[in-house]
Tab-separated table of N, CA and C in Angstrom:
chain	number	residue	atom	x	y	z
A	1	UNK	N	-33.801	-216.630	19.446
A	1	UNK	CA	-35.028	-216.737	20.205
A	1	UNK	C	-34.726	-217.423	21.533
A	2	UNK	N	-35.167	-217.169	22.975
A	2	UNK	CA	-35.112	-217.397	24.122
A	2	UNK	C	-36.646	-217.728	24.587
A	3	UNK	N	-36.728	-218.575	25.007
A	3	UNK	CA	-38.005	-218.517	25.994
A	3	UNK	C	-37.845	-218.769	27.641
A	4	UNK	N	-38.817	-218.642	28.107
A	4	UNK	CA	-38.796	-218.294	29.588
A	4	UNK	C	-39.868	-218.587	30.261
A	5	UNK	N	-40.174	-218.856	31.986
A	5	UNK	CA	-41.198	-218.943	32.127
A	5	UNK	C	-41.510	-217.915	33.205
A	6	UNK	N	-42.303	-216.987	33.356
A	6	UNK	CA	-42.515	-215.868	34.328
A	6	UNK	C	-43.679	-216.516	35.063
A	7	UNK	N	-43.847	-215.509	36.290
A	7	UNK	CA	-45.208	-215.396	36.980
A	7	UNK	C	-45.748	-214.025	36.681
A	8	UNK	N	-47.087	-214.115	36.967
A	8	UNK	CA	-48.090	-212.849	37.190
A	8	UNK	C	-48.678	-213.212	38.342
A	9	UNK	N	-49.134	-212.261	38.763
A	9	UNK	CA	-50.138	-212.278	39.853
A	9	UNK	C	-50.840	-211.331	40.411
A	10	UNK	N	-52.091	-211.434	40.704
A	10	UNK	CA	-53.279	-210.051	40.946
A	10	UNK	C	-52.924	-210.560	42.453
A	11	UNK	N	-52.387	-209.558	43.661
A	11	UNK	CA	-52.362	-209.664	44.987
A	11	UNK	C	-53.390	-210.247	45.852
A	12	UNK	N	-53.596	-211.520	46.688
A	12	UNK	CA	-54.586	-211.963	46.882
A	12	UNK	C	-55.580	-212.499	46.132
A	13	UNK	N	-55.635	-212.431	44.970
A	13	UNK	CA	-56.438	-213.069	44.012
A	13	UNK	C	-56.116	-214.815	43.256
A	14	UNK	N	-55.125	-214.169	42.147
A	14	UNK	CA	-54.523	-215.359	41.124
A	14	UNK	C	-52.610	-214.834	40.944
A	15	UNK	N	-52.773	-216.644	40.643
A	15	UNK	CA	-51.169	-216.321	40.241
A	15	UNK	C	-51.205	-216.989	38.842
A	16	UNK	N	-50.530	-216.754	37.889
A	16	UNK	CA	-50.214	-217.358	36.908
A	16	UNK	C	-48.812	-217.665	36.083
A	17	UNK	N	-48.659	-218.974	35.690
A	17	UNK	CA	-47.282	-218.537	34.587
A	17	UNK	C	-47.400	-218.893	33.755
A	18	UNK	N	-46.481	-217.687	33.082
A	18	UNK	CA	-46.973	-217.528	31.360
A	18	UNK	C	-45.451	-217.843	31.077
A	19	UNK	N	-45.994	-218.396	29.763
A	19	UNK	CA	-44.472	-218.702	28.794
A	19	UNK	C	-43.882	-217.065	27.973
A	20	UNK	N	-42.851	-216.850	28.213
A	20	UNK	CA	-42.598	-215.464	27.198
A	20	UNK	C	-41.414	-216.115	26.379
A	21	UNK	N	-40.881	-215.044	25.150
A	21	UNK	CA	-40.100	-215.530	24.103
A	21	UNK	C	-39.803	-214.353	23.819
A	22	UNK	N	-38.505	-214.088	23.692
A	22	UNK	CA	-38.026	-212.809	23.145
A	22	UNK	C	-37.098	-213.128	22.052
A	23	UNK	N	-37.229	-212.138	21.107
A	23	UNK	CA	-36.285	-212.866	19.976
A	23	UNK	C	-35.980	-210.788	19.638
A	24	UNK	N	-34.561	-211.071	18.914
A	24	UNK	CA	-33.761	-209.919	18.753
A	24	UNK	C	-33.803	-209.829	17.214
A	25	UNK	N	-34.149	-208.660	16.862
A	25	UNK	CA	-33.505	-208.417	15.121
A	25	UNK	C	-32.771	-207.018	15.348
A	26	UNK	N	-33.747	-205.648	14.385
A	26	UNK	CA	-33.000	-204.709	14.689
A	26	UNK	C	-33.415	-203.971	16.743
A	27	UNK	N	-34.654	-204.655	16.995
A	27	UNK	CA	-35.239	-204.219	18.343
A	27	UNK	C	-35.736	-205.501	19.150
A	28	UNK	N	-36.396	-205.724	20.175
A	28	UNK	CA	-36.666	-206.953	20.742
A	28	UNK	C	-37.796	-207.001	20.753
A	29	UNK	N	-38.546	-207.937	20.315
A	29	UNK	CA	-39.607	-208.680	20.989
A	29	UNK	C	-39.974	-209.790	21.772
A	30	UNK	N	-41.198	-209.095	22.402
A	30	UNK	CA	-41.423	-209.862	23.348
A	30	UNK	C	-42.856	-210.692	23.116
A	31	UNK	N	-43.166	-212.063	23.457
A	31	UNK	CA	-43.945	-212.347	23.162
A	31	UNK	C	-44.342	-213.243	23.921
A	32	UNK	N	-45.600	-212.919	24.865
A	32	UNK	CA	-46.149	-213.357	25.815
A	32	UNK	C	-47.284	-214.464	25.607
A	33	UNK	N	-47.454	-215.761	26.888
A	33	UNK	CA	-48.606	-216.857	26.258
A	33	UNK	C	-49.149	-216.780	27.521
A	34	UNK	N	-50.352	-216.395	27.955
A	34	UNK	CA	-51.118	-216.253	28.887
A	34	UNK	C	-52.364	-216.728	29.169
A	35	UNK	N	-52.887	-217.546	29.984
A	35	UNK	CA	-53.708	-218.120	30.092
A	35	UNK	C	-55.191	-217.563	30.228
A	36	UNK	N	-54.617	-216.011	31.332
A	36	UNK	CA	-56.023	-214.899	31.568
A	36	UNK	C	-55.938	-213.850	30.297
A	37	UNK	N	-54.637	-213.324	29.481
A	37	UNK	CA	-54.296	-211.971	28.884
A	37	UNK	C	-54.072	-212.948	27.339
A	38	UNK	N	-54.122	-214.253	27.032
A	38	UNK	CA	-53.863	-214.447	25.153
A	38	UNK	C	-52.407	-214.735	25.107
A	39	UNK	N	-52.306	-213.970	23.673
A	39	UNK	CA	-50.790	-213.802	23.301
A	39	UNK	C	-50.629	-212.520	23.177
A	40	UNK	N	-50.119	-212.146	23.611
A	40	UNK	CA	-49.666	-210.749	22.898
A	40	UNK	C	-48.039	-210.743	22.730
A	41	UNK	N	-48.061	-209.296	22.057
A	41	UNK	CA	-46.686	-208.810	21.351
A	41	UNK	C	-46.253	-207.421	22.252
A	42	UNK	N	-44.630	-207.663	22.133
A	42	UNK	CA	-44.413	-205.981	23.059
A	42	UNK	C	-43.336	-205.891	22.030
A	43	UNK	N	-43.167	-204.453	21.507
A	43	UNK	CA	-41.542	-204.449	20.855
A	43	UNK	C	-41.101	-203.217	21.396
A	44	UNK	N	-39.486	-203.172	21.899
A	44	UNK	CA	-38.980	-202.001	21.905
A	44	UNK	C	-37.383	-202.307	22.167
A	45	UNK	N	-36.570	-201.640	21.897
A	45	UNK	CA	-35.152	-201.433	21.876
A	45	UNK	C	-34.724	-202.154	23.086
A	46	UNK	N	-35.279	-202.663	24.025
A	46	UNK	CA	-34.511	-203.727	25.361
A	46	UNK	C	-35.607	-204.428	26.120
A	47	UNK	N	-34.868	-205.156	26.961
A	47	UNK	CA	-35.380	-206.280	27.117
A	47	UNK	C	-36.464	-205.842	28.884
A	48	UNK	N	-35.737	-204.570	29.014
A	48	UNK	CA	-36.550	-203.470	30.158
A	48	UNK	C	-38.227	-203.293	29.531
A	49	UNK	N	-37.365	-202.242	28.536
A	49	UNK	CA	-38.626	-201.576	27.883
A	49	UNK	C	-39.831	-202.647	27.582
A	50	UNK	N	-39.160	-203.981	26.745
A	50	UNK	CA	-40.596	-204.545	26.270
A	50	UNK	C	-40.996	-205.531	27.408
A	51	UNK	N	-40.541	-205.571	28.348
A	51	UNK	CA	-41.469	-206.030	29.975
A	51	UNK	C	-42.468	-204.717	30.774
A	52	UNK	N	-41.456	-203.749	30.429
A	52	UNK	CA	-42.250	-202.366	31.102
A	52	UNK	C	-43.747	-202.057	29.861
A	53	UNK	N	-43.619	-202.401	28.339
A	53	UNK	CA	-44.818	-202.435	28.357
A	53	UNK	C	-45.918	-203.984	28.132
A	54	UNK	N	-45.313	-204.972	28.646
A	54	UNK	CA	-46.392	-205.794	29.023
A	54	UNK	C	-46.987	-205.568	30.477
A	55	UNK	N	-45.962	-204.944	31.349
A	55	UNK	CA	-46.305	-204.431	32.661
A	55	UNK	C	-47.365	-203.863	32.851
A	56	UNK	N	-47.657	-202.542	31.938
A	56	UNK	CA	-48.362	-201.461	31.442
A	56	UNK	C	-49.546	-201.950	31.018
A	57	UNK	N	-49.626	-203.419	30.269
A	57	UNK	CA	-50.912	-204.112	29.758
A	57	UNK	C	-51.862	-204.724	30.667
A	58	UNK	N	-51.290	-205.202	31.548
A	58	UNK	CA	-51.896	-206.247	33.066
A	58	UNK	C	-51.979	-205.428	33.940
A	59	UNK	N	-51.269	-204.187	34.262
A	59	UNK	CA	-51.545	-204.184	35.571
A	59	UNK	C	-53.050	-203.063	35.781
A	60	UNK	N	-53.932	-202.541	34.668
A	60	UNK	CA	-54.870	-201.937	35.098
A	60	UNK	C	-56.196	-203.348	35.390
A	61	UNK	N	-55.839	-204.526	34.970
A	61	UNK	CA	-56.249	-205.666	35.872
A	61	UNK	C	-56.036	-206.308	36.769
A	62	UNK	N	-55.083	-205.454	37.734
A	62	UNK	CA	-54.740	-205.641	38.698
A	62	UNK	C	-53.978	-206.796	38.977
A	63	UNK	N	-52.864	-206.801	38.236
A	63	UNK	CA	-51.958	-207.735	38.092
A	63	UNK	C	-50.553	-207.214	38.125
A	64	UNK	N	-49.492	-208.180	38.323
A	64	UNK	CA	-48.317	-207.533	38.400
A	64	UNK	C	-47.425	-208.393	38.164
A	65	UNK	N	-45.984	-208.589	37.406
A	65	UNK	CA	-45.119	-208.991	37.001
A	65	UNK	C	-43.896	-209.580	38.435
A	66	UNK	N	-43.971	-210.951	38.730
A	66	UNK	CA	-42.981	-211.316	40.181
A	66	UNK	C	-41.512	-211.576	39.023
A	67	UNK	N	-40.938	-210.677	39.079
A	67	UNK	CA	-39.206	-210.486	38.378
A	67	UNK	C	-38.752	-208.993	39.048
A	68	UNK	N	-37.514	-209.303	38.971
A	68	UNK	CA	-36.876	-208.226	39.341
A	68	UNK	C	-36.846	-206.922	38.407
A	69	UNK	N	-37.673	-207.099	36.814
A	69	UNK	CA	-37.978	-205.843	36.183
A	69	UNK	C	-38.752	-205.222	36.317
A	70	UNK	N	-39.728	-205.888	37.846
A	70	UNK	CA	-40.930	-205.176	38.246
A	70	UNK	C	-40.905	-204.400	39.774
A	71	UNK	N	-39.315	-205.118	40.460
A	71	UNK	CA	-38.968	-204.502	41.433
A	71	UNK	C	-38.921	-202.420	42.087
A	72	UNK	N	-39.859	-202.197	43.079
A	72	UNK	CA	-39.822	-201.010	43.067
A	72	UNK	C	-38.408	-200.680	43.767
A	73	UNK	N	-37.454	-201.290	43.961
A	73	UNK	CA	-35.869	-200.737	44.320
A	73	UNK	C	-35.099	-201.374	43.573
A	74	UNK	N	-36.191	-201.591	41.844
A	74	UNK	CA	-34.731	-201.564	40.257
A	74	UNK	C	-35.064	-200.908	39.687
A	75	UNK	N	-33.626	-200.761	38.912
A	75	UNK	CA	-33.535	-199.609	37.950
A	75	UNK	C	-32.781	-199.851	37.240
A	76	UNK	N	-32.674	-200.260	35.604
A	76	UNK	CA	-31.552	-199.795	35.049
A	76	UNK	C	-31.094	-198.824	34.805
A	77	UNK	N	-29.473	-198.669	34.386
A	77	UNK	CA	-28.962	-197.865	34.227
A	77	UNK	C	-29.088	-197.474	32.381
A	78	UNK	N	-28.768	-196.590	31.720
A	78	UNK	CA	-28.873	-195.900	30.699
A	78	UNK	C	-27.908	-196.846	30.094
A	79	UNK	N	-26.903	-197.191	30.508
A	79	UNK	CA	-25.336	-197.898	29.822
A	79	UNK	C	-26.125	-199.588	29.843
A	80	UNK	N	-27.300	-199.632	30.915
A	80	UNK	CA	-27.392	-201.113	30.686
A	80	UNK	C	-28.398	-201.138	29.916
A	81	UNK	N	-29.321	-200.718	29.426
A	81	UNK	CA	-30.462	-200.459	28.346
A	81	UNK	C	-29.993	-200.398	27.083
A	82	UNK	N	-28.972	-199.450	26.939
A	82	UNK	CA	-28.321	-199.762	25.583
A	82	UNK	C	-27.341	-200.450	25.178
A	83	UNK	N	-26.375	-200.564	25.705
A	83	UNK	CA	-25.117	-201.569	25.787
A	83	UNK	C	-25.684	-203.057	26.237
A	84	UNK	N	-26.385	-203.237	27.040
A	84	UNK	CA	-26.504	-204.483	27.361
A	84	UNK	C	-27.660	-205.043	27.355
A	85	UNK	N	-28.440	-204.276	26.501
A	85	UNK	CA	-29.650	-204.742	26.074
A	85	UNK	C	-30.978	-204.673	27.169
A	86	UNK	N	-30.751	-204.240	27.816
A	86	UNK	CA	-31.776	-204.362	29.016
A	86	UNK	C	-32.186	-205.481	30.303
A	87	UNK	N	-31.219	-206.249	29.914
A	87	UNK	CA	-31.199	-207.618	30.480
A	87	UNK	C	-30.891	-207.690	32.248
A	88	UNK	N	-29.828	-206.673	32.542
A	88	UNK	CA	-29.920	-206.308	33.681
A	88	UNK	C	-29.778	-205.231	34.277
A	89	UNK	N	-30.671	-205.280	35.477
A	89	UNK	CA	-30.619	-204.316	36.489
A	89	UNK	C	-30.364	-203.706	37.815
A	90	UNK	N	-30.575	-203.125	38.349
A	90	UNK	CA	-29.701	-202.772	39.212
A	90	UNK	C	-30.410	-202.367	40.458
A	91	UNK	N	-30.526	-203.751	41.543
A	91	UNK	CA	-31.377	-203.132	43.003
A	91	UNK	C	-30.644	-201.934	44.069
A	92	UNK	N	-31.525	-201.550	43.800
A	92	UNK	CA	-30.877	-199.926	44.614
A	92	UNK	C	-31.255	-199.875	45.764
A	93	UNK	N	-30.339	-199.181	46.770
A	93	UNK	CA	-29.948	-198.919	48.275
A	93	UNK	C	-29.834	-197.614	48.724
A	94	UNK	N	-31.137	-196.821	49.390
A	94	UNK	CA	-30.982	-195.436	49.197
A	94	UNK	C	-29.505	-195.094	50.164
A	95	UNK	N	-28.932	-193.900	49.414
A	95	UNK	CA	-28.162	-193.234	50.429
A	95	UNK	C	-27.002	-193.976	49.284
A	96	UNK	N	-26.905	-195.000	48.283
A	96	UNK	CA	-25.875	-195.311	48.091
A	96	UNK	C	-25.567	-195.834	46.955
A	97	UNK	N	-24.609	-195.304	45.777
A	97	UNK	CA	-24.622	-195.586	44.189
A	97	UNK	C	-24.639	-197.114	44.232
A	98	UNK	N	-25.092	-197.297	42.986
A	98	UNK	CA	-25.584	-198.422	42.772
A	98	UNK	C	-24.576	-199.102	41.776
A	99	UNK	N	-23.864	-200.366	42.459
A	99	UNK	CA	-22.802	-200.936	41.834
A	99	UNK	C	-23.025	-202.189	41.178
A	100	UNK	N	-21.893	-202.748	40.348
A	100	UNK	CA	-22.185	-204.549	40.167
A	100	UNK	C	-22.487	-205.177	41.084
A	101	UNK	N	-22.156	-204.843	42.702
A	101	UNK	CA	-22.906	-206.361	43.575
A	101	UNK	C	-24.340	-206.273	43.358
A	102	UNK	N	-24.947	-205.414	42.903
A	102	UNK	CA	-26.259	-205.054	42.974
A	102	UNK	C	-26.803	-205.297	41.657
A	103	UNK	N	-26.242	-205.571	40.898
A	103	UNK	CA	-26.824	-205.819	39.538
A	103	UNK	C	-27.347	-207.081	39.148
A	104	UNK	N	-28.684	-207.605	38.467
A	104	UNK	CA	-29.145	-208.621	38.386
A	104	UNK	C	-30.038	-208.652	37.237
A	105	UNK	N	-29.999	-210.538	37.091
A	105	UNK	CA	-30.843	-210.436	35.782
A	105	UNK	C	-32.225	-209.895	36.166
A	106	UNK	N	-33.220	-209.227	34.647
A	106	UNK	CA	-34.538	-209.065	34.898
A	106	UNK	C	-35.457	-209.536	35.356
A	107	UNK	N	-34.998	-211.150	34.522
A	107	UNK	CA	-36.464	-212.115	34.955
A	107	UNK	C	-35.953	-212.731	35.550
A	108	UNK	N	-35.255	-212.742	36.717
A	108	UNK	CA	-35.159	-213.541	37.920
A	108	UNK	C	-36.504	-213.554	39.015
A	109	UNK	N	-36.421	-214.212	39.987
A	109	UNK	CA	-38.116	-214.316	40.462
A	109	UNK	C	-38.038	-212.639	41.673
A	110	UNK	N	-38.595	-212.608	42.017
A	110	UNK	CA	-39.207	-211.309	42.995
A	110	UNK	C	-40.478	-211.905	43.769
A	111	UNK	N	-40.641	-211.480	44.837
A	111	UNK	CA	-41.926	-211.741	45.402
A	111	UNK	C	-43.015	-210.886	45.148
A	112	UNK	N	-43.930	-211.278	45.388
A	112	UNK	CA	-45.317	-210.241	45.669
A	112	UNK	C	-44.886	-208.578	46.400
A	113	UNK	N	-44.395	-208.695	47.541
A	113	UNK	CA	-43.759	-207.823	48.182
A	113	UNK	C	-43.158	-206.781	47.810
A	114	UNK	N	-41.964	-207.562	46.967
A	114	UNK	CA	-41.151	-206.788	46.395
A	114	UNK	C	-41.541	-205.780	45.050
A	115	UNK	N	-41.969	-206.449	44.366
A	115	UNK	CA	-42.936	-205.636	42.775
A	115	UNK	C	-43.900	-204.975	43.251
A	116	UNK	N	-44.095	-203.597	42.426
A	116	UNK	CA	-45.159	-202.798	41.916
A	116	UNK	C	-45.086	-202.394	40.583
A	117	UNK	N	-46.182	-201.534	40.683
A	117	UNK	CA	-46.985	-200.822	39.248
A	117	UNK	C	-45.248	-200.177	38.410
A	118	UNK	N	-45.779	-199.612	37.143
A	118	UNK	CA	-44.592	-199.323	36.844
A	118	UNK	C	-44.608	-197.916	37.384
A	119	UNK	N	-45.539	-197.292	37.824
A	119	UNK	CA	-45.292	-195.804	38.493
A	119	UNK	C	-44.785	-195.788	40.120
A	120	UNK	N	-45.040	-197.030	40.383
A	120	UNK	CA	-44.298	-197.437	41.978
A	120	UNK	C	-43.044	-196.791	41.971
A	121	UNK	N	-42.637	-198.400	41.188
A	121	UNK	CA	-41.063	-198.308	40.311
A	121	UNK	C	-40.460	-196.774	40.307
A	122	UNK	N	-41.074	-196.043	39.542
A	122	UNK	CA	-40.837	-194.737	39.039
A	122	UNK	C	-40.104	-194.176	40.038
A	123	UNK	N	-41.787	-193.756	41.101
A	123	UNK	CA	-41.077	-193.341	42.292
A	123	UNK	C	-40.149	-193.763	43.168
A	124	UNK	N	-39.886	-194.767	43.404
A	124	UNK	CA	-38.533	-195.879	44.260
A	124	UNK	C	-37.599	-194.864	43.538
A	125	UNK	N	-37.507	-194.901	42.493
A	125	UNK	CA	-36.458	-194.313	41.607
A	125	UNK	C	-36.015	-192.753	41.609
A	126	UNK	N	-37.026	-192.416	41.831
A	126	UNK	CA	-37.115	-190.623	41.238
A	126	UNK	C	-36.410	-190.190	43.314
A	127	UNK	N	-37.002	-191.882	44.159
A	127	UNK	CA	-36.461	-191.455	45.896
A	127	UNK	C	-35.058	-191.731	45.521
A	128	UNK	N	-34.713	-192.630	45.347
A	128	UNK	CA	-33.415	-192.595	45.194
A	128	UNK	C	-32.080	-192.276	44.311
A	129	UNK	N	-33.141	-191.596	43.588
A	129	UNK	CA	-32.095	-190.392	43.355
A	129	UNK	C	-31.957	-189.274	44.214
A	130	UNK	N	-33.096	-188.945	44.875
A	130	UNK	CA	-32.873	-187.923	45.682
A	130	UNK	C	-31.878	-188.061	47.285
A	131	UNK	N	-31.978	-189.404	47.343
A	131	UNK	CA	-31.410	-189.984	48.396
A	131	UNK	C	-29.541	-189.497	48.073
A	132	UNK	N	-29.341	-189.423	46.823
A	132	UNK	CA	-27.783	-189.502	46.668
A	132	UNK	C	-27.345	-187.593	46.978
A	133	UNK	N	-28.278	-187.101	47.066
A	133	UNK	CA	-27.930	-185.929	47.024
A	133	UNK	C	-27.488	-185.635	48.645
């Protein structure tokens, strides 16, 4: 078991930090303490996935996750989701593969700026892939 302390924040509105706890068996959970959202539970195979769906929980309240797993220029890679649990990822540079200098933990901080929705994300992603072509 790990705990941690994140931010949230609705843009211009509120900021908050919540305590999270992830603990590993055969999949991860995640388990969030929130002052506006409760407790809740996320489970899924990495440490991506079960932030991408607490992401998924807050942000139709217009809220958003300040870590670099909410960054719209990260991405993990497939080898880091399963091999390495999801833990890190990888800020991307269009026009240019994405290496270890670029790789970083999830819940490191991010600004307001930097994070969006997880369909932001998506697209950052779905550009830079197209960027390599």
């Amino acid at each position: 078991m790990s705990i941690y302390y994140i931010t949230i924040a609705s843009p211009g509105v509120a900021e908050e930090r919540c305590e999270i706890e992830f603990t590993r068996d055969a999949s991860i959970t995640l388990m969030v303490k929130s002052q506006r959202f409760g407790i809740m539970s996320f489970v899924d195979d990495n440490w991506f996935g079960a932030l991408l769906k607490f992401r998924l929980r807050i942000e139709p309240e217009g809220y958003l996750l300040l870590c670099n797993a909410a960054r719209k220029d990260a991405y993990p890679s497939r080898m880091m989701l399963q091999m390495g649990g999801g833990r890190k990822i990888y800020i991307l540079s269009f026009g240019l593969q994405a290496s270890d200098e670029g790789l970083v933990n999830v819940l490191d901080m991010a600004t307001i700026d930097q994070v969006g929705t997880v369909e932001e994300q998506r697209i950052g992603y779905e550009n830079w892939l197209r960027s390599l072509k």
